[in-house]
Short mmCIF file of C-alpha atoms in Angstrom, two decimals:
data_model
loop_
_atom_site.label_atom_id
_atom_site.label_comp_id
_atom_site.label_asym_id
_atom_site.label_seq_id
_atom_site.Cartn_x
_atom_site.Cartn_y
_atom_site.Cartn_z
CA MET A 1 -26.97 27.64 24.94
CA ALA A 2 -23.42 28.46 23.97
CA ARG A 3 -21.01 26.21 22.11
CA TYR A 4 -17.29 26.46 22.78
CA PHE A 5 -14.32 24.76 21.13
CA THR A 6 -10.83 23.74 22.28
CA GLU A 7 -7.54 23.57 20.42
CA GLU A 8 -7.72 19.81 20.99
CA HIS A 9 -10.80 19.77 18.72
CA GLU A 10 -13.48 19.19 21.31
CA TRP A 11 -16.77 21.03 21.43
CA ILE A 12 -18.68 21.89 24.61
CA ASP A 13 -22.31 22.91 24.77
CA VAL A 14 -22.95 24.85 27.94
CA GLU A 15 -26.45 24.91 29.39
CA GLY A 16 -26.74 26.34 32.88
CA ASP A 17 -24.42 24.44 35.19
CA SER A 18 -23.83 21.48 32.89
CA ALA A 19 -22.08 20.85 29.60
CA THR A 20 -22.14 18.27 26.80
CA VAL A 21 -18.79 17.32 25.28
CA GLY A 22 -17.85 15.76 21.96
CA ILE A 23 -15.20 15.94 19.28
CA THR A 24 -15.47 18.16 16.23
CA ASP A 25 -16.09 17.25 12.62
CA TYR A 26 -12.49 18.25 11.90
CA ALA A 27 -11.27 15.82 14.57
CA GLN A 28 -13.29 12.86 13.28
CA GLY A 29 -12.00 13.58 9.77
CA GLN A 30 -8.44 13.42 11.04
CA LEU A 31 -9.05 10.23 13.02
CA GLY A 32 -10.81 8.35 10.25
CA ASP A 33 -13.13 5.38 10.82
CA ILE A 34 -13.87 5.10 14.52
CA VAL A 35 -14.36 1.59 15.88
CA PHE A 36 -14.53 2.11 19.63
CA VAL A 37 -15.01 4.93 22.12
CA GLU A 38 -14.02 4.49 25.74
CA LEU A 39 -16.07 6.91 27.83
CA PRO A 40 -15.50 8.05 31.40
CA GLU A 41 -17.61 6.42 34.10
CA VAL A 42 -20.63 8.31 35.34
CA GLY A 43 -19.76 9.89 38.67
CA SER A 44 -16.05 10.16 37.94
CA VAL A 45 -14.38 13.51 38.36
CA ILE A 46 -12.27 14.72 35.46
CA ASP A 47 -9.72 17.49 35.41
CA LYS A 48 -9.25 20.03 32.66
CA GLY A 49 -6.50 18.93 30.29
CA LYS A 50 -6.39 15.36 31.65
CA ASP A 51 -7.49 12.15 29.90
CA ALA A 52 -11.25 11.81 29.78
CA ALA A 53 -11.96 9.40 26.94
CA VAL A 54 -10.18 7.34 24.30
CA VAL A 55 -11.16 7.13 20.65
CA GLU A 56 -9.97 4.07 18.77
CA SER A 57 -9.94 4.48 15.02
CA VAL A 58 -8.85 1.84 12.54
CA LYS A 59 -5.48 3.62 12.56
CA ALA A 60 -4.72 4.30 16.21
CA ALA A 61 -5.91 5.11 19.72
CA SER A 62 -6.27 8.83 20.53
CA ASP A 63 -6.85 10.44 23.90
CA VAL A 64 -9.62 12.95 24.41
CA TYR A 65 -8.85 15.46 27.15
CA ALA A 66 -11.35 17.04 29.49
CA PRO A 67 -11.99 20.57 28.15
CA ILE A 68 -12.97 21.74 31.64
CA SER A 69 -13.06 20.21 35.12
CA GLY A 70 -16.20 18.64 36.55
CA GLU A 71 -18.11 15.46 37.31
CA VAL A 72 -19.38 13.13 34.60
CA MET A 73 -23.19 12.98 34.73
CA GLU A 74 -23.97 10.82 31.73
CA SER A 75 -22.14 9.10 28.88
CA ASN A 76 -23.53 8.45 25.42
CA GLU A 77 -24.52 4.79 25.45
CA ALA A 78 -25.38 4.91 21.74
CA LEU A 79 -21.63 4.99 21.02
CA GLU A 80 -21.23 1.51 22.49
CA GLU A 81 -23.47 0.03 19.84
CA ASP A 82 -22.47 2.37 17.03
CA PRO A 83 -19.13 4.13 17.50
CA ALA A 84 -19.31 5.27 13.86
CA LEU A 85 -21.85 7.86 15.04
CA VAL A 86 -18.79 9.95 15.85
CA ASN A 87 -17.97 9.93 12.13
CA THR A 88 -21.48 10.44 10.83
CA SER A 89 -22.75 12.94 13.42
CA PRO A 90 -19.79 14.19 15.44
CA GLU A 91 -21.36 17.39 16.68
CA GLU A 92 -24.84 16.03 17.46
CA ALA A 93 -25.73 12.33 17.92
CA GLY A 94 -22.07 11.43 18.42
CA TRP A 95 -21.64 13.39 21.68
CA PHE A 96 -19.40 11.77 24.30
CA PHE A 97 -20.52 12.75 27.79
CA LYS A 98 -22.36 15.32 29.88
CA MET A 99 -20.63 16.87 32.86
CA THR A 100 -21.05 19.45 35.59
CA ILE A 101 -19.15 22.70 35.22
CA GLY A 102 -16.79 22.85 38.18
CA ASP A 103 -15.36 26.26 37.45
CA LYS A 104 -17.07 28.60 35.00
CA SER A 105 -13.90 30.64 34.58
CA GLU A 106 -12.38 27.69 32.71
CA LEU A 107 -14.74 28.47 29.83
CA GLU A 108 -13.14 31.83 29.30
CA GLY A 109 -10.12 30.66 27.39
CA LEU A 110 -12.16 28.60 24.90
CA MET A 111 -12.97 29.53 21.30
CA ASP A 112 -16.30 30.27 19.71
CA ALA A 113 -17.30 28.75 16.36
CA LYS A 114 -15.74 31.54 14.32
CA ALA A 115 -12.44 31.46 16.18
CA TYR A 116 -12.35 27.67 15.95
CA LYS A 117 -12.92 27.77 12.22
CA SER A 118 -10.01 30.13 11.65
CA PHE A 119 -7.94 27.97 14.02
CA CYS A 120 -8.64 24.90 11.83
CA ASP A 121 -7.97 26.87 8.64
CA SER A 122 -4.56 27.81 10.02
CA LEU A 123 -3.56 24.15 10.56
CA MET B 1 28.57 11.45 -1.59
CA SER B 2 28.51 15.21 -1.39
CA GLU B 3 27.13 17.07 1.59
CA THR B 4 24.18 18.40 -0.39
CA GLU B 5 23.04 14.94 -1.32
CA GLU B 6 23.25 13.79 2.28
CA ASN B 7 21.05 16.63 3.37
CA GLU B 8 18.55 15.89 0.64
CA GLN B 9 18.27 12.28 1.68
CA GLN B 10 17.03 13.25 5.13
CA GLU B 11 14.11 15.20 3.75
CA THR B 12 10.85 13.41 3.15
CA GLY B 13 10.91 12.19 -0.44
CA THR B 14 8.20 12.53 -3.03
CA LEU B 15 7.51 9.63 -5.37
CA ALA B 16 6.23 9.42 -8.93
CA LEU B 17 2.55 9.34 -7.94
CA ASP B 18 2.65 12.11 -5.32
CA ALA B 19 0.64 14.64 -7.35
CA TRP B 20 -1.73 11.91 -8.53
CA HIS B 21 -2.61 11.03 -4.91
CA ARG B 22 -3.04 14.67 -3.89
CA GLY B 23 -5.30 15.20 -6.90
CA LYS B 24 -7.52 12.44 -5.55
CA GLY B 25 -7.77 14.08 -2.13
CA ALA B 26 -5.40 11.66 -0.42
CA ARG B 27 -4.30 12.30 3.12
CA MET B 28 -0.51 12.09 2.82
CA VAL B 29 1.68 10.90 5.67
CA GLU B 30 5.38 10.29 6.01
CA PHE B 31 6.14 6.61 5.64
CA ALA B 32 9.52 4.94 5.07
CA GLY B 33 10.98 8.35 4.22
CA TYR B 34 8.36 9.31 1.63
CA TRP B 35 5.02 11.09 1.47
CA MET B 36 2.50 8.31 0.99
CA PRO B 37 -1.32 8.20 0.90
CA ILE B 38 -2.85 6.76 4.08
CA HIS B 39 -6.36 7.02 2.64
CA TYR B 40 -8.35 8.99 0.08
CA ASN B 41 -11.11 11.54 0.35
CA LYS B 42 -14.31 10.41 2.10
CA GLU B 43 -16.43 12.36 -0.38
CA THR B 44 -15.19 10.18 -3.25
CA GLY B 45 -15.66 6.83 -1.50
CA GLY B 46 -12.35 6.87 0.37
CA GLY B 47 -11.53 6.17 4.01
CA ILE B 48 -9.68 3.19 5.42
CA VAL B 49 -12.71 0.96 5.98
CA ALA B 50 -14.34 1.85 2.65
CA GLU B 51 -11.07 1.18 0.78
CA HIS B 52 -10.59 -2.05 2.73
CA ASP B 53 -14.11 -3.28 1.92
CA TRP B 54 -13.79 -2.22 -1.72
CA THR B 55 -10.56 -4.23 -2.07
CA ARG B 56 -12.21 -7.31 -0.52
CA SER B 57 -15.18 -7.06 -2.92
CA ASN B 58 -13.81 -5.36 -6.07
CA ALA B 59 -10.25 -4.13 -6.63
CA GLY B 60 -8.10 -1.59 -4.82
CA LEU B 61 -5.13 0.13 -6.43
CA PHE B 62 -2.23 0.66 -4.03
CA ASP B 63 0.89 2.70 -4.64
CA VAL B 64 3.84 0.83 -3.13
CA SER B 65 6.57 2.78 -4.90
CA HIS B 66 8.35 3.33 -1.58
CA MET B 67 9.44 -0.29 -1.73
CA GLY B 68 12.87 -1.09 -3.10
CA GLN B 69 12.99 -2.66 -6.55
CA LEU B 70 16.37 -4.24 -7.18
CA MET B 71 17.81 -6.27 -10.05
CA VAL B 72 20.66 -8.70 -9.48
CA THR B 73 22.28 -9.88 -12.72
CA GLY B 74 25.22 -12.04 -13.71
CA GLU B 75 26.01 -15.65 -14.61
CA ARG B 76 26.53 -16.45 -10.91
CA ALA B 77 23.61 -14.34 -9.60
CA ALA B 78 21.59 -17.28 -8.22
CA GLU B 79 24.60 -18.82 -6.53
CA GLU B 80 25.54 -15.53 -4.93
CA LEU B 81 21.98 -14.81 -3.73
CA GLU B 82 21.85 -18.26 -2.16
CA LYS B 83 24.67 -17.19 0.16
CA LEU B 84 22.25 -14.69 1.71
CA LEU B 85 18.77 -16.14 1.17
CA PRO B 86 17.59 -19.39 2.84
CA GLY B 87 15.37 -20.25 -0.15
CA ALA B 88 16.26 -22.16 -3.31
CA ILE B 89 17.05 -19.58 -5.98
CA ALA B 90 19.07 -21.71 -8.40
CA THR B 91 16.05 -23.97 -9.01
CA LEU B 92 13.58 -21.10 -9.30
CA LYS B 93 12.38 -21.18 -12.92
CA PRO B 94 12.19 -18.05 -15.07
CA GLY B 95 8.93 -16.24 -14.40
CA ARG B 96 8.53 -17.79 -10.94
CA VAL B 97 8.41 -15.83 -7.70
CA ARG B 98 9.48 -16.88 -4.22
CA TYR B 99 9.03 -15.27 -0.80
CA SER B 100 12.34 -15.09 1.03
CA LEU B 101 14.26 -13.50 3.88
CA LEU B 102 17.55 -11.76 4.47
CA LEU B 103 19.05 -13.08 7.71
CA ASN B 104 21.97 -12.00 9.84
CA ASP B 105 24.53 -14.39 11.31
CA GLU B 106 22.41 -14.88 14.42
CA GLY B 107 19.43 -15.90 12.30
CA GLY B 108 17.65 -12.59 12.90
CA ILE B 109 15.48 -11.29 10.07
CA LEU B 110 17.01 -8.26 8.32
CA ASP B 111 14.12 -8.01 5.86
CA ASP B 112 11.59 -10.07 3.98
CA LEU B 113 11.34 -9.88 0.21
CA MET B 114 10.04 -11.32 -3.02
CA VAL B 115 12.49 -12.79 -5.50
CA THR B 116 11.53 -13.28 -9.15
CA ASN B 117 13.63 -15.08 -11.70
CA ALA B 118 13.56 -12.33 -14.34
CA THR B 119 16.03 -13.92 -16.73
CA PRO B 120 14.97 -12.73 -20.19
CA TRP B 121 14.21 -14.95 -23.18
CA ILE B 122 16.12 -13.87 -26.28
CA GLU B 123 14.18 -14.67 -29.44
CA GLY B 124 16.00 -16.60 -32.15
CA ASP B 125 16.77 -15.06 -35.51
CA ASP B 126 16.31 -17.37 -38.53
CA GLU B 127 18.34 -15.18 -40.86
CA ALA B 128 21.24 -14.97 -38.48
CA GLY B 129 20.78 -18.66 -37.76
CA THR B 130 20.50 -18.21 -33.98
CA GLU B 131 18.05 -20.10 -31.82
CA GLY B 132 15.98 -18.66 -29.00
CA HIS B 133 17.84 -18.80 -25.71
CA ARG B 134 17.95 -17.48 -22.18
CA GLY B 135 19.83 -14.24 -21.63
CA GLU B 136 22.02 -13.38 -18.68
CA PRO B 137 20.47 -14.58 -15.39
CA ALA B 138 18.56 -11.80 -13.67
CA TYR B 139 16.70 -11.74 -10.35
CA TYR B 140 14.19 -9.06 -9.50
CA LEU B 141 13.91 -8.34 -5.78
CA VAL B 142 11.20 -6.30 -4.04
CA VAL B 143 12.21 -5.28 -0.51
CA ASN B 144 10.64 -3.14 2.22
CA GLY B 145 10.83 0.62 1.74
CA ALA B 146 12.13 1.33 5.24
CA LYS B 147 14.86 -1.29 4.85
CA LYS B 148 15.95 -0.81 1.25
CA TRP B 149 19.07 1.25 1.92
CA ASP B 150 20.27 -1.26 4.52
CA ASP B 151 19.43 -4.14 2.17
CA ILE B 152 21.38 -2.57 -0.69
CA ALA B 153 24.40 -2.08 1.57
CA HIS B 154 24.12 -5.66 2.83
CA LEU B 155 23.85 -7.08 -0.70
CA ARG B 156 26.72 -4.94 -1.99
CA GLU B 157 28.89 -6.08 0.89
CA HIS B 158 28.24 -9.79 0.48
CA LEU B 159 27.57 -10.38 -3.23
CA ASP B 160 30.62 -11.10 -5.36
CA ASP B 161 31.85 -8.41 -7.71
CA ASP B 162 30.91 -10.45 -10.78
CA VAL B 163 27.20 -9.90 -10.12
CA THR B 164 25.62 -6.50 -10.64
CA LEU B 165 23.09 -4.94 -8.29
CA THR B 166 20.87 -2.26 -9.82
CA HIS B 167 18.50 -0.15 -7.74
CA MET B 168 15.54 0.51 -10.03
CA ASP B 169 14.73 3.82 -8.39
CA ASP B 170 13.33 5.21 -11.64
CA TYR B 171 10.46 2.70 -11.44
CA ALA B 172 7.17 2.97 -9.61
CA LEU B 173 5.32 -0.05 -8.21
CA VAL B 174 1.56 -0.35 -7.93
CA ALA B 175 -0.55 -3.23 -6.64
CA LEU B 176 -3.98 -3.99 -8.05
CA GLN B 177 -5.65 -6.22 -5.46
CA GLY B 178 -9.05 -7.81 -5.12
CA PRO B 179 -11.38 -10.48 -6.51
CA ASN B 180 -12.10 -8.30 -9.58
CA ALA B 181 -8.46 -7.34 -10.24
CA ALA B 182 -8.05 -9.91 -13.03
CA THR B 183 -11.31 -8.86 -14.72
CA ALA B 184 -10.27 -5.20 -14.70
CA LEU B 185 -6.71 -5.87 -15.84
CA ASN B 186 -7.87 -8.19 -18.59
CA ARG B 187 -10.07 -5.46 -20.07
CA ILE B 188 -6.97 -3.25 -20.42
CA MET B 189 -4.31 -5.86 -21.16
CA ARG B 190 -6.23 -8.64 -22.84
CA GLY B 191 -4.84 -12.09 -22.22
CA VAL B 192 -2.27 -11.08 -19.63
CA PRO B 193 -3.99 -12.26 -16.41
CA GLU B 194 -4.62 -15.74 -17.80
CA GLN B 195 -0.89 -16.20 -18.40
CA LEU B 196 -0.20 -15.95 -14.69
CA VAL B 197 -1.12 -17.83 -11.55
CA PHE B 198 -0.20 -16.79 -8.02
CA MET B 199 3.56 -16.21 -7.66
CA GLN B 200 4.29 -15.94 -11.39
CA SER B 201 5.63 -12.91 -13.20
CA LEU B 202 6.13 -11.70 -16.76
CA GLU B 203 7.37 -8.74 -18.73
CA HIS B 204 4.70 -7.06 -20.80
CA ASP B 205 5.09 -4.16 -23.18
CA PHE B 206 1.87 -2.18 -23.07
CA GLY B 207 2.38 0.24 -25.94
CA GLU B 208 5.52 2.11 -25.03
CA TRP B 209 5.31 1.13 -21.36
CA PRO B 210 7.63 -1.75 -20.45
CA LEU B 211 5.88 -3.35 -17.48
CA ARG B 212 6.67 -6.25 -15.16
CA ILE B 213 3.47 -7.83 -13.93
CA THR B 214 3.52 -10.25 -11.01
CA ARG B 215 0.49 -12.12 -9.69
CA ALA B 216 1.03 -11.57 -5.98
CA GLY B 217 0.29 -9.04 -3.28
CA TYR B 218 -0.08 -8.26 0.38
CA THR B 219 -3.82 -8.32 0.94
CA GLY B 220 -4.66 -12.04 0.79
CA GLU B 221 -6.67 -11.36 -2.38
CA ASP B 222 -5.92 -12.28 -5.96
CA GLY B 223 -4.08 -9.46 -7.64
CA PHE B 224 -1.11 -8.07 -9.48
CA GLU B 225 1.91 -5.96 -8.71
CA ILE B 226 2.94 -3.84 -11.67
CA SER B 227 6.39 -2.34 -11.97
CA VAL B 228 6.32 0.65 -14.32
CA PRO B 229 8.86 3.32 -15.31
CA ALA B 230 8.11 6.33 -13.10
CA GLU B 231 7.31 8.55 -16.09
CA PHE B 232 4.35 6.33 -17.07
CA ALA B 233 3.04 5.64 -13.55
CA GLU B 234 0.32 8.31 -13.54
CA SER B 235 -1.02 7.24 -16.93
CA LEU B 236 -1.08 3.61 -15.83
CA CYS B 237 -2.99 4.47 -12.63
CA ASP B 238 -5.48 6.62 -14.55
CA ARG B 239 -5.98 3.76 -16.98
CA LEU B 240 -6.55 1.25 -14.16
CA CYS B 241 -8.86 3.55 -12.19
CA ALA B 242 -10.98 4.14 -15.30
CA GLU B 243 -12.23 0.58 -14.85
CA ILE B 244 -15.41 0.40 -12.82
CA GLU B 245 -14.00 -2.23 -10.45
CA VAL B 246 -10.93 -0.19 -9.48
CA ARG B 247 -10.56 2.49 -6.82
CA PRO B 248 -7.41 3.83 -5.21
CA ALA B 249 -6.62 2.51 -1.73
CA GLY B 250 -4.06 3.77 0.77
CA LEU B 251 -1.59 2.40 3.26
CA GLY B 252 -4.24 2.29 5.99
CA ALA B 253 -6.32 -0.28 4.13
CA ARG B 254 -3.18 -2.11 3.08
CA ASP B 255 -2.33 -2.58 6.75
CA SER B 256 -5.77 -3.80 7.83
CA LEU B 257 -5.95 -6.12 4.80
CA ARG B 258 -2.54 -7.69 5.42
CA LEU B 259 -3.34 -8.13 9.11
CA GLU B 260 -6.55 -10.01 8.25
CA ALA B 261 -4.52 -12.09 5.80
CA GLY B 262 -2.09 -12.98 8.63
CA LEU B 263 0.86 -11.51 6.74
CA PRO B 264 3.64 -10.19 8.98
CA LEU B 265 4.94 -6.64 8.62
CA TYR B 266 8.65 -5.98 8.89
CA GLY B 267 9.65 -3.78 11.83
CA HIS B 268 6.58 -4.94 13.76
CA ASP B 269 5.98 -8.69 13.42
CA MET B 270 9.57 -9.34 12.37
CA THR B 271 12.79 -7.64 13.42
CA ASP B 272 16.48 -8.46 13.39
CA THR B 273 16.13 -10.07 16.82
CA VAL B 274 13.41 -12.45 15.64
CA ASP B 275 14.26 -15.64 13.75
CA PRO B 276 12.20 -17.25 10.98
CA VAL B 277 11.24 -20.28 13.10
CA SER B 278 9.66 -18.18 15.88
CA ALA B 279 8.12 -15.93 13.21
CA ASP B 280 6.39 -19.00 11.72
CA LEU B 281 8.11 -18.31 8.40
CA ALA B 282 9.94 -21.62 8.15
CA PHE B 283 8.16 -22.17 4.81
CA ALA B 284 10.59 -19.59 3.39
CA LEU B 285 13.48 -21.95 4.23
CA THR B 286 13.49 -24.33 1.28
CA LYS B 287 13.55 -27.93 2.58
CA LYS B 288 16.72 -28.95 0.81
CA ARG B 289 18.58 -25.84 1.88
CA ARG B 290 17.65 -26.46 5.52
CA GLU B 291 19.90 -29.50 5.24
CA THR B 292 22.63 -28.25 2.95
CA GLY B 293 22.97 -24.81 4.54
CA GLY B 294 25.42 -22.40 2.94
CA TRP B 295 23.36 -19.31 3.78
CA MET B 296 23.92 -16.58 6.32
CA GLY B 297 22.27 -17.44 9.63
CA PHE B 298 22.12 -21.19 8.88
CA ASP B 299 23.91 -22.38 12.02
CA ALA B 300 21.73 -20.33 14.34
CA VAL B 301 18.50 -21.30 12.56
CA LYS B 302 19.50 -25.00 12.44
CA THR B 303 20.01 -25.01 16.21
CA LEU B 304 16.63 -23.36 16.69
CA MET B 305 14.88 -25.85 14.44
CA GLU B 306 16.36 -28.70 16.45
CA SER B 307 15.64 -27.26 19.89
CA GLY B 308 12.36 -25.62 18.91
CA PRO B 309 11.61 -21.92 19.40
CA LYS B 310 10.74 -20.39 22.80
CA GLU B 311 7.92 -18.34 21.40
CA ARG B 312 5.90 -18.28 18.24
CA ARG B 313 4.00 -15.75 16.15
CA VAL B 314 0.27 -16.43 16.47
CA GLY B 315 -3.05 -14.91 15.54
CA LEU B 316 -5.30 -13.61 18.32
CA ALA B 317 -9.02 -12.99 18.00
CA LEU B 318 -10.63 -10.58 20.47
CA GLU B 319 -14.24 -10.10 21.46
CA GLY B 320 -16.01 -6.77 21.61
CA ARG B 321 -14.72 -3.73 19.78
CA LEU B 322 -11.69 -2.49 21.72
CA PRO B 323 -8.53 -3.21 19.69
CA ALA B 324 -5.27 -4.39 21.26
CA ARG B 325 -2.36 -2.72 19.51
CA GLU B 326 1.36 -3.19 19.10
CA GLY B 327 3.14 -3.40 22.44
CA ALA B 328 0.18 -4.68 24.48
CA GLU B 329 1.14 -7.47 26.89
CA ILE B 330 -0.40 -10.93 26.68
CA TYR B 331 -1.25 -12.90 29.82
CA ALA B 332 -2.15 -16.46 30.77
CA GLY B 333 -3.54 -16.05 34.29
CA ASP B 334 -0.97 -14.00 36.22
CA ASP B 335 1.89 -14.85 33.87
CA LYS B 336 2.97 -12.57 31.09
CA VAL B 337 3.40 -14.92 28.14
CA GLY B 338 3.76 -12.62 25.16
CA ARG B 339 3.26 -9.32 23.40
CA VAL B 340 1.20 -7.97 20.55
CA THR B 341 3.21 -6.92 17.49
CA SER B 342 0.32 -5.81 15.22
CA GLY B 343 -3.27 -5.25 16.11
CA GLY B 344 -6.36 -3.47 15.00
CA PHE B 345 -10.01 -3.73 14.18
CA SER B 346 -10.92 -6.15 11.41
CA PRO B 347 -13.42 -4.48 9.07
CA THR B 348 -14.21 -7.83 7.43
CA LEU B 349 -14.84 -9.74 10.68
CA GLY B 350 -16.24 -6.89 12.74
CA HIS B 351 -14.06 -7.53 15.79
CA PRO B 352 -10.48 -6.75 16.80
CA ILE B 353 -7.65 -9.03 15.70
CA ALA B 354 -3.96 -9.09 16.50
CA MET B 355 -0.71 -10.89 15.84
CA GLY B 356 1.86 -11.39 18.51
CA TYR B 357 4.54 -13.57 19.98
CA VAL B 358 3.46 -16.05 22.65
CA ASP B 359 5.46 -18.66 24.64
CA VAL B 360 5.10 -21.96 22.80
CA ALA B 361 3.30 -23.51 25.80
CA HIS B 362 0.41 -21.11 25.12
CA ALA B 363 0.62 -20.88 21.33
CA GLU B 364 -1.74 -23.68 20.33
CA ALA B 365 -4.86 -22.64 18.43
CA GLY B 366 -7.82 -22.50 20.80
CA THR B 367 -5.82 -21.33 23.83
CA ASP B 368 -7.62 -18.66 25.86
CA LEU B 369 -5.39 -15.75 26.83
CA GLU B 370 -5.85 -12.15 27.94
CA ILE B 371 -4.41 -8.95 26.53
CA MET B 372 -3.85 -5.93 28.73
CA VAL B 373 -5.18 -2.69 27.23
CA ARG B 374 -5.23 0.40 29.45
CA ASN B 375 -5.37 -1.71 32.63
CA LYS B 376 -8.20 -3.83 31.30
CA ARG B 377 -7.79 -7.48 30.46
CA LEU B 378 -9.41 -8.34 27.17
CA PRO B 379 -10.18 -12.01 26.48
CA ALA B 380 -8.34 -13.24 23.37
CA LYS B 381 -8.17 -16.65 21.73
CA VAL B 382 -5.23 -18.01 19.77
CA VAL B 383 -6.47 -18.72 16.25
CA THR B 384 -4.96 -20.21 13.12
CA LEU B 385 -3.78 -17.63 10.60
CA PRO B 386 -5.02 -16.19 8.31
CA PHE B 387 -8.01 -14.53 9.97
CA VAL B 388 -9.66 -14.06 6.57
CA SER B 389 -8.98 -16.85 4.09
CA HIS B 390 -6.69 -16.18 1.16
CA ASN B 391 -8.23 -15.85 -2.25
CA TYR B 392 -5.17 -16.42 -4.44
CA HIS B 393 -5.50 -17.59 -8.02
CA ARG B 394 -3.58 -20.84 -8.06
CA GLY B 395 -4.98 -22.14 -11.35
CA SER B 396 -6.68 -25.49 -11.87
#
């Protein structure tokens, strides 16, 4: 399994033809206390770079963009009950949704963990 | 003003406690032209919700030095201020504080502010044969940071030349807020809290620090606002935070606390196109002065009080967890009947809350309305403000 990162601070775990998407620890730190996560509906098709989810923190609402294109297979129902999971476990239990990988070439431009770390350090 | 100074004014300013905040891991944001802490480091108990909860249960220390601290002095100071403020200033006793408004001719709110009668008491001198007496009348004003330059210009334009307006920009202002604020402050400045009830103020020399301490705030909790010369601000904050009840809290928590307390925020819940009657701030118009007038905006506000406002500021309680924020439209059936002016998630109540303006026909407490958020209609009920009851110390 390979984990990729975007400049919009999402992570994507790729396993075969599907991927799990969430936001990074850096992102949750910037957003602060998260009170609500609006996830895409299962079966909906999302396009790379377009709105996929919304994270509401105490401060503000922030859009989460689809890191790649594909169809939503599952969304993390645990976030409905406990949106703070995104704060406490952003890169594991606080995942957002699972999706199909529409076009594998879209993964090519993404960062690996090391590149993402230096990207964050440069901010 | 020279060109250099003009350029400097457009840059984001740093205030007396800037380094102090950064040393505590604060996340600094630009606010009202200054770098201000939005919240502190999570690792040391910070974060908006943690700071909010700590203030509701212990005591939060807020830096509000961006606000404008002004002193208006002169024999005719009260009379002159009454030309601009709809509240009674002439009858405000020394050491008393009043919430007031600056209005334009159309009755629109230019700013909201606190006015303290800060007239000093001059001790008598037996040898010289003088008795104790009041010094020159002085009024201490605290105005919004984002509005202070406009306020100063407005006051300078309309106050007579025989009163003096001083911008106390060499002073910091901190607010110690929470149910344990008095306990903590009393351990440092013994006997001071008990001399004050809500909306009273005194001068207190703490060693070489000349402080003005006012029992008031913007969180709905008991607490104190302390005006301190900028050079002593860091030492004062260190001293306060050394008490076990006190932790620093940022602007984020200040906003969620004031929203729960139903307190309007200038630029959001009040603007220069909103009048005090619609804003549900008629309590700031002293009863007698509603009749006698003589203040800017009186004619317009009088007409509104007689005809009644078209819309009114109300509290709105939402179900679920999705907050409705500023700008969201409010519906009754198919009709758009209002808009949200402040909204967020209430950490204390565990559900979203909002303030907004609603047509008076739909403004009664208990009315069921809907708020549109991202093409979803969220059920919302009009509720009486505040959302979380005030905990002011009003004395026995």
